[in-house]
Short mmCIF file of C-alpha atoms and ligand atoms in Angstrom, two decimals:
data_model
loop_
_atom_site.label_atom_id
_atom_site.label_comp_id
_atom_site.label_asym_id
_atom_site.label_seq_id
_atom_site.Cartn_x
_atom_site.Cartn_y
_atom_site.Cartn_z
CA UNK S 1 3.89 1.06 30.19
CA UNK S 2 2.28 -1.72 32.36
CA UNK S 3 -0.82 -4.20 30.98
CA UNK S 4 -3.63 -1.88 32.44
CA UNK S 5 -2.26 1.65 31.48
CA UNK S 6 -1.73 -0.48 27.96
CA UNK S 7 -5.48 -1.84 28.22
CA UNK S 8 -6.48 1.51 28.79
CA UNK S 9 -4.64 3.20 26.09
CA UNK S 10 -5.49 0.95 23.52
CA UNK S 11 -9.33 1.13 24.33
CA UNK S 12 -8.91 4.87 24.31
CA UNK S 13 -7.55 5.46 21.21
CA UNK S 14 -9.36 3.17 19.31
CA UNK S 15 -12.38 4.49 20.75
CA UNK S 16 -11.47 8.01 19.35
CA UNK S 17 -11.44 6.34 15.88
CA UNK S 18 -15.31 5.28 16.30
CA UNK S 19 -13.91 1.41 16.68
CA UNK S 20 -17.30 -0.39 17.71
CA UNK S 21 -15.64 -2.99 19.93
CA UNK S 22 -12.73 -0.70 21.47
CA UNK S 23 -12.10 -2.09 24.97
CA UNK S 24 -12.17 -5.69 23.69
CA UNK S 25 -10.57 -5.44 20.61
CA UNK S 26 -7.56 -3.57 22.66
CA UNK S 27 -7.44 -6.40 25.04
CA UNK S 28 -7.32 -8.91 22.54
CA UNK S 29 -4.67 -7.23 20.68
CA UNK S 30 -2.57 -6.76 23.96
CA UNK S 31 -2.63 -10.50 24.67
CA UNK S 32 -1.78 -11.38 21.22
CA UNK S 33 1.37 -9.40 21.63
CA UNK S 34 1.95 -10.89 25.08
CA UNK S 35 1.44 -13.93 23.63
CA UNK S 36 -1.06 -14.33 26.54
CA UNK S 37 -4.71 -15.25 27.18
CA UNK S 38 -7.03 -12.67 27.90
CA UNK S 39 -6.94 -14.03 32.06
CA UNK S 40 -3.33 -13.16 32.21
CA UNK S 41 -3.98 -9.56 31.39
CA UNK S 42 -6.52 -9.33 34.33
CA UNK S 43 -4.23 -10.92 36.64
CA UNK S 44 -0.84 -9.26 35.65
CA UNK S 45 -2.10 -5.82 35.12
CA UNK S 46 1.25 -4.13 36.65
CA UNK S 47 3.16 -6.59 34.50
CA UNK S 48 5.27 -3.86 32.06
CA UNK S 49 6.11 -4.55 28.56
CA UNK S 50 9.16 -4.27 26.79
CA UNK S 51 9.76 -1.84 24.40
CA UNK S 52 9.28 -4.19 21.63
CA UNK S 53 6.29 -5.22 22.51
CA UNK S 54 4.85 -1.47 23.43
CA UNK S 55 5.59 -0.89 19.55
CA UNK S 56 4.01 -4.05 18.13
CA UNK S 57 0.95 -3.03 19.85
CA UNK S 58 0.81 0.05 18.79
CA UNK S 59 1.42 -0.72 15.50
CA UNK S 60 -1.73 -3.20 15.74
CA UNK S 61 -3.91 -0.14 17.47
CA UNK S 62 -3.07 1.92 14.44
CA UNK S 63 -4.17 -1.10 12.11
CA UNK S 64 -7.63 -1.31 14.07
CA UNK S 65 -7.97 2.47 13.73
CA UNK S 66 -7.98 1.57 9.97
CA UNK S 67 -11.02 -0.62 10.78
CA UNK S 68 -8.64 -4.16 9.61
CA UNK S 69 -10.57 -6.63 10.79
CA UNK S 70 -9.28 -8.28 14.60
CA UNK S 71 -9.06 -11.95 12.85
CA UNK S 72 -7.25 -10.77 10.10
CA UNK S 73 -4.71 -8.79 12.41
CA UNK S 74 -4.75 -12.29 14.28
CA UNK S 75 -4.85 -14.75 11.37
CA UNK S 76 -7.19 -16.19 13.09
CA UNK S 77 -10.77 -16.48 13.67
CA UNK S 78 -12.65 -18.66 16.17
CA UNK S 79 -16.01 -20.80 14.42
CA UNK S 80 -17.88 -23.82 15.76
CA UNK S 81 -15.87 -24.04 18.69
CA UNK S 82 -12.11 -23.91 16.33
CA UNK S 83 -9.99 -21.84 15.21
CA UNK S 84 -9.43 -21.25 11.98
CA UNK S 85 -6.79 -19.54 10.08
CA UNK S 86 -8.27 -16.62 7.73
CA UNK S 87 -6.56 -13.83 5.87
CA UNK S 88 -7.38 -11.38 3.43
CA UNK S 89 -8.74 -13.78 0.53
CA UNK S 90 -11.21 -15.44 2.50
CA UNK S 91 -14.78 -14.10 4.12
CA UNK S 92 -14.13 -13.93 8.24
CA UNK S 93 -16.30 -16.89 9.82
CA UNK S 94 -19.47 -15.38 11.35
CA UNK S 95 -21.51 -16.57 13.99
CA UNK S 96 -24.84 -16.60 12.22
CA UNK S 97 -22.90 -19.21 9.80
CA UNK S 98 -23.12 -21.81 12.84
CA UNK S 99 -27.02 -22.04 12.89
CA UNK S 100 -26.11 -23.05 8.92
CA UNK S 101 -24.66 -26.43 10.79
CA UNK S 102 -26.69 -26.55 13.95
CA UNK S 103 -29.65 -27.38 11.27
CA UNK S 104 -27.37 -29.92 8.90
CA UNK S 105 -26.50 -31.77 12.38
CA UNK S 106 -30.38 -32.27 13.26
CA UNK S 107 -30.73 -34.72 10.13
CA UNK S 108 -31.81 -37.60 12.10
CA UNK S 109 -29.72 -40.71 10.17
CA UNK S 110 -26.47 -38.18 9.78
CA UNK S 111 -24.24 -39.68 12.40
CA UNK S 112 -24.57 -43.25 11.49
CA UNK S 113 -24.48 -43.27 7.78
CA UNK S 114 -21.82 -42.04 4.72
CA UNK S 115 -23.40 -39.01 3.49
CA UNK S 116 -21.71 -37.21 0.49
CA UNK S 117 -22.23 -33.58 1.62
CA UNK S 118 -21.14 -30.29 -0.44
CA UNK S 119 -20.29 -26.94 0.82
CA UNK S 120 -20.28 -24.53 -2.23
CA UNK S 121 -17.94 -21.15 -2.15
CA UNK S 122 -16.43 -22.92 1.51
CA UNK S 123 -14.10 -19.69 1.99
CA UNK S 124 -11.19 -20.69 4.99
CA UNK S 125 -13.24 -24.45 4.76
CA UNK S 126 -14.79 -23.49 7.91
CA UNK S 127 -18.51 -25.33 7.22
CA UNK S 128 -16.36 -28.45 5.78
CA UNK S 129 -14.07 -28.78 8.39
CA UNK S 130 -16.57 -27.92 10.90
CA UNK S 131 -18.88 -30.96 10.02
CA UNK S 132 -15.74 -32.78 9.23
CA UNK S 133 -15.06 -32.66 12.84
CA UNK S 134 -18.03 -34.43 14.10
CA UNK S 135 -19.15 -36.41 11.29
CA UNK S 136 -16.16 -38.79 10.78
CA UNK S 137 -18.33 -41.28 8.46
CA UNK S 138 -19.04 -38.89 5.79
CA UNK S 139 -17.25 -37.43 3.07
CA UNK S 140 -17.63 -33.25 2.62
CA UNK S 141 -16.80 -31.88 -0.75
CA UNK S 142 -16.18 -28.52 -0.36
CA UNK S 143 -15.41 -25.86 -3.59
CA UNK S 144 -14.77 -22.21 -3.68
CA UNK S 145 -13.73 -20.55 -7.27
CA UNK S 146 -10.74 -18.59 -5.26
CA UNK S 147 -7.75 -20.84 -5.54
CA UNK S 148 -6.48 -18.32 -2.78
CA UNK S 149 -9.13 -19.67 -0.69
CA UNK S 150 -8.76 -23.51 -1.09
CA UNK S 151 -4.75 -22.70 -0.22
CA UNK S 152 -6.20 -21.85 3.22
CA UNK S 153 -9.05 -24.08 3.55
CA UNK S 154 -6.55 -27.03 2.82
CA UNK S 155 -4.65 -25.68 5.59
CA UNK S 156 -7.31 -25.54 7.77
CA UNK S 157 -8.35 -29.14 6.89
CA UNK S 158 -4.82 -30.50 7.58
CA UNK S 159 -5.01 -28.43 11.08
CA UNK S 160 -7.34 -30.83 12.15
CA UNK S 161 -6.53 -34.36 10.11
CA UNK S 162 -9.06 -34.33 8.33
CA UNK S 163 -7.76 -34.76 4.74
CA UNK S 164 -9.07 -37.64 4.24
CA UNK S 165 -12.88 -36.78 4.67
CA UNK S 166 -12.60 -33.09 3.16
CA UNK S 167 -11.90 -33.11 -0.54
CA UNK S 168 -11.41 -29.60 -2.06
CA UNK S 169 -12.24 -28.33 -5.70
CA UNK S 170 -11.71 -25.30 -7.78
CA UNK S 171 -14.78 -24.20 -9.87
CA UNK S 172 -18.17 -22.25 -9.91
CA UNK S 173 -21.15 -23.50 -8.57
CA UNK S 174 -21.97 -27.18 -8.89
CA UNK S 175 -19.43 -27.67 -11.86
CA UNK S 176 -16.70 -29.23 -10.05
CA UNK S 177 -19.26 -31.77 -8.75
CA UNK S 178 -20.96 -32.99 -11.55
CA UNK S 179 -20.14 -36.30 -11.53
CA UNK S 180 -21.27 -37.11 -7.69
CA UNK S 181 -23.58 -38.04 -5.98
CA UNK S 182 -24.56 -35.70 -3.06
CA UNK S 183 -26.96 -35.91 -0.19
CA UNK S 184 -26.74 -32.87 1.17
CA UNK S 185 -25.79 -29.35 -0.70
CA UNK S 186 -24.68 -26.43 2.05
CA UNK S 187 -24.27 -22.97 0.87
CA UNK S 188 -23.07 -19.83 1.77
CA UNK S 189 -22.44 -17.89 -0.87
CA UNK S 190 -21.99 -13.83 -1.00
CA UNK S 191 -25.62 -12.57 -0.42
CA UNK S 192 -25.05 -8.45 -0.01
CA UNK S 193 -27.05 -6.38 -1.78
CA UNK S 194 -25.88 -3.09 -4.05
CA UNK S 195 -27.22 -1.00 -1.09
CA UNK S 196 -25.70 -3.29 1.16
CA UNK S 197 -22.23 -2.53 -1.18
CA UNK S 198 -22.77 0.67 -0.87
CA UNK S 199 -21.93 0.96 3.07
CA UNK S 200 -18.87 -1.44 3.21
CA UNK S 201 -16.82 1.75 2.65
CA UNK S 202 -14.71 2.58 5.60
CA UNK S 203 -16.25 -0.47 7.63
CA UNK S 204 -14.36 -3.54 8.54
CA UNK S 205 -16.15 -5.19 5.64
CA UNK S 206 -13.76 -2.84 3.57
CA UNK S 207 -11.24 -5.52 4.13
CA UNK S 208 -12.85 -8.87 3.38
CA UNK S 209 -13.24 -10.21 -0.65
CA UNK S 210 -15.70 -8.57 -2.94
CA UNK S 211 -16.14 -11.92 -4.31
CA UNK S 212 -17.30 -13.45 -0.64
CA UNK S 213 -19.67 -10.63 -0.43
CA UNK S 214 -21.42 -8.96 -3.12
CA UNK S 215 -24.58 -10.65 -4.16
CA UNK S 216 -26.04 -8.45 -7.28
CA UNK S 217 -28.37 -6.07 -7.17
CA UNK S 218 -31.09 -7.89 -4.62
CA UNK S 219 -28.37 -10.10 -3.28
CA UNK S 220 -29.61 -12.96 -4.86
CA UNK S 221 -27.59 -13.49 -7.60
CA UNK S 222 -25.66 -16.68 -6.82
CA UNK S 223 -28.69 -18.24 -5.14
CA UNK S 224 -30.52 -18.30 -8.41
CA UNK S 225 -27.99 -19.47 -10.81
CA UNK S 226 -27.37 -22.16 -8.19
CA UNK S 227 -31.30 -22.52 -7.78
CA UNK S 228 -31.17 -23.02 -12.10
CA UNK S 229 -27.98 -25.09 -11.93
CA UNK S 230 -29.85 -28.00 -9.55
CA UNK S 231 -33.03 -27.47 -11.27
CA UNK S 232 -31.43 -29.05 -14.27
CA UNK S 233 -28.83 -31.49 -12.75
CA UNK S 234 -30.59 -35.36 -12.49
CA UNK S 235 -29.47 -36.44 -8.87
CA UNK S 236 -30.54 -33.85 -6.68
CA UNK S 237 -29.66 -33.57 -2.95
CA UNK S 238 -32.22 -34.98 -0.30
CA UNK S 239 -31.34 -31.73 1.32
CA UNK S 240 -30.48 -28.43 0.33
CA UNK S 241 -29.10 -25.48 2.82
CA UNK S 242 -28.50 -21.71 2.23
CA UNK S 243 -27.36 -18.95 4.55
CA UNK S 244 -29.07 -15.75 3.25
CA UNK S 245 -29.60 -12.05 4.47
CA UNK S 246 -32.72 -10.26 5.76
CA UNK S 247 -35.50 -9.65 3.69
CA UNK S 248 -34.71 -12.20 1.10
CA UNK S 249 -36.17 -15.24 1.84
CA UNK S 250 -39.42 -14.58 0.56
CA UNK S 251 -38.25 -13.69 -2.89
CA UNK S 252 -35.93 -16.95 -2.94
CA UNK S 253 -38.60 -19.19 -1.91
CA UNK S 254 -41.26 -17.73 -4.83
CA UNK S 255 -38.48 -18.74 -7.09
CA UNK S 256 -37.31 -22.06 -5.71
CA UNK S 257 -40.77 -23.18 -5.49
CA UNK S 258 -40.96 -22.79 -9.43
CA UNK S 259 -37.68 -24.14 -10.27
CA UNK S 260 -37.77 -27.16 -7.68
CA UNK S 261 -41.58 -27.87 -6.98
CA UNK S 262 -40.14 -31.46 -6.01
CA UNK S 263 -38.63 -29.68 -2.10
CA UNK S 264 -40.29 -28.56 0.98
CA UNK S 265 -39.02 -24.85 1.63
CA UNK S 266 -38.85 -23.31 5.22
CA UNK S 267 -36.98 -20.88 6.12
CA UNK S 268 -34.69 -20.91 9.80
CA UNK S 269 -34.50 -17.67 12.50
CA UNK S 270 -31.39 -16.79 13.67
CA UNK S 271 -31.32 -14.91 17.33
CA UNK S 272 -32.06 -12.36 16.13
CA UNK S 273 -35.52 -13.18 14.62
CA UNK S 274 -33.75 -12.81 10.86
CA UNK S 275 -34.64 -15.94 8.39
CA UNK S 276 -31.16 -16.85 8.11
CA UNK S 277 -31.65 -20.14 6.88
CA UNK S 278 -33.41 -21.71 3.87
CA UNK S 279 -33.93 -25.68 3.94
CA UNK S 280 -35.21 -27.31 1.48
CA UNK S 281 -36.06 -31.16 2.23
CA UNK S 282 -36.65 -33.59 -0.62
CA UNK S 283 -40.79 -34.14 -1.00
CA UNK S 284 -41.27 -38.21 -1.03
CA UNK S 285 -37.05 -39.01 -0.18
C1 SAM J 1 -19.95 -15.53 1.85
S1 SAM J 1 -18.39 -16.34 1.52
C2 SAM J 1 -18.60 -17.78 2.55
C3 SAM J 1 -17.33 -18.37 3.07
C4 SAM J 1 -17.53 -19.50 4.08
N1 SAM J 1 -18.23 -20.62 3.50
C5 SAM J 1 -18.27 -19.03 5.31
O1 SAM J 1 -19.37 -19.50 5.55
O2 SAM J 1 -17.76 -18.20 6.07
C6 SAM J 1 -18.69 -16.90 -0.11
C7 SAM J 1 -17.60 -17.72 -0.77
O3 SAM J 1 -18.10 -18.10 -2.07
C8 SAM J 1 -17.04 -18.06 -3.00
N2 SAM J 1 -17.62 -17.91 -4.34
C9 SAM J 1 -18.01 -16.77 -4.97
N3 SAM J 1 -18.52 -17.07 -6.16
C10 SAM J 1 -18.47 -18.42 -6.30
C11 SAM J 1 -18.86 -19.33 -7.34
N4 SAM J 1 -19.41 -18.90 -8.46
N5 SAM J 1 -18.65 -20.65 -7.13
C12 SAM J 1 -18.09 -21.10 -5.99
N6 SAM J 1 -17.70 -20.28 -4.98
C13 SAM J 1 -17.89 -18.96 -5.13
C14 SAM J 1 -16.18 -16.89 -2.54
O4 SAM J 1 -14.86 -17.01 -3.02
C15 SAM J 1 -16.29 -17.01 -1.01
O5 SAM J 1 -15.25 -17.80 -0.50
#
């Protein structure tokens, strides 16, 4: 079998198994096994592979037909322009998670001061390590209650060198981080609703933690006992981010106006005209 008979194949039969993605998903899988960027398959495409390698990828097709996610078949997953490793105990990066930054990184004084900034329930550490990257002056404390998931984020973190301005905790919600100070509080925490729950069956979402995605009944869950837990905690953040879902953001924002009359609450569109992203900016900083 050569690289476009394989190519073909591959899209084929994942296709048959109602795989959204089929022809890229086979590519990519191809040029994992080849050990090969996705240019090499377009330019080699009489290339053959061994018979090793025929098997590995067809052992990977059959995977996809089970609708395993392509990052977790990978390890990897690509976010904010790097790659991070993932697996089964952490929530795959998505790319609506990136406007979550794009709006920390337009604080105007970020760059040139120390700003102690927290990412709650930070998964494979990809928000920390992400504003790690580019924010070398400040100091990112990033928890998750999944010890699973700080084993990888800590990887992650020492992928790039950046131990020394990511510092990881174990615990729920703000507990681990009651005795800083913080600037800025990030969160993405699991926002599905039961509904939602309800449809992950036989979908790639089959595969990722319950614990990085089910939200309660409305979804909201975490966001208010997080809303509750800063209402009552004395030094509160100048700024205040969450990722949430569609539909919810007027609901949150009825609530965090009660708890936290002392913010400004606006909510941020994603491309696809979803609030995505709640800010909440300290009235009088
Ligand atoms: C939606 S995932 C987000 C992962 C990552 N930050 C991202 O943006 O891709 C939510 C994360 O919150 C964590 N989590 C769930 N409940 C938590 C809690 N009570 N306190 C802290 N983290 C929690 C989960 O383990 C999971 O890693």
């Amino acid at each position: 079998m050569n690289v476009i008979n394989a190519t073909l194949f591959g899209y084929k039969f994942l296709n048959k198994s109602k795989i959204a993605f089929a022809e890229i998903d086979s590519e990519v899988l191809l040029g994992y096994v080849l050990k090969k960027p996705l240019p090499f398959l377009y330019l080699n495409q009489q290339a053959e592979l061994s018979k090793r390698q025929k098997r590995k990828y067809l052992n990977l097709l059959n995977r996809r037909t089970k609708h395993e996610p392509v990052a977790y078949i990978l390890g990897t997953k690509c976010f904010y322009q790097s790659e991070f490793l993932v697996n089964k105990s952490v929530l795959i990066p998505r790319p609506e998670t990136e406007l979550l930054i794009d709006e920390i990184l337009k604080i105007t004084d970020l760059k040139t001061k120390r700003y102690a900034i927290a990412d709650l329930g930070t998964g494979c550490g990809n928000i920390a390590v992400s504003l790690a990257k580019v924010l070398p002056k400040s100091l990112i404390l990033a928890t998750d209650n999944s010890a699973k998931a700080l084993i990888l984020a800590r990887k992650n973190a020492t992928k790039y060198k950046l131990n020394n301005n990511v510092k990881f905790f174990q615990g729920s919600f703000l507990k681990p981080l009651l005795n800083h100070r913080l600037d800025i509080l990030a969160a993405n925490l699991p926002y599905l609703n039961n509904k939602e729950m309800t449809k992950v069956i036989k979908t790639d979402l089959s595969y990722e933690p319950r614990i990085a995605l089910s939200g309660g009944a409305d979804g909201l869950a975490y966001y208010r006992k997080l809303v509750a837990e800063i209402a009552q905690r004395d030094q509160k953040p100048k700024y205040i981010f969450f990722e949430i879902g569609s539909e919810q953001y007027i609901r949150l924002s009825k609530y965090i106006s009660r708890l936290l009359p002392m913010y400004f609450i606006e909510a941020i569109k994603d491309y696809a005209s979803i609030d995505r992203v709640v800010k909440l900016t300290k009235k009088g900083r």
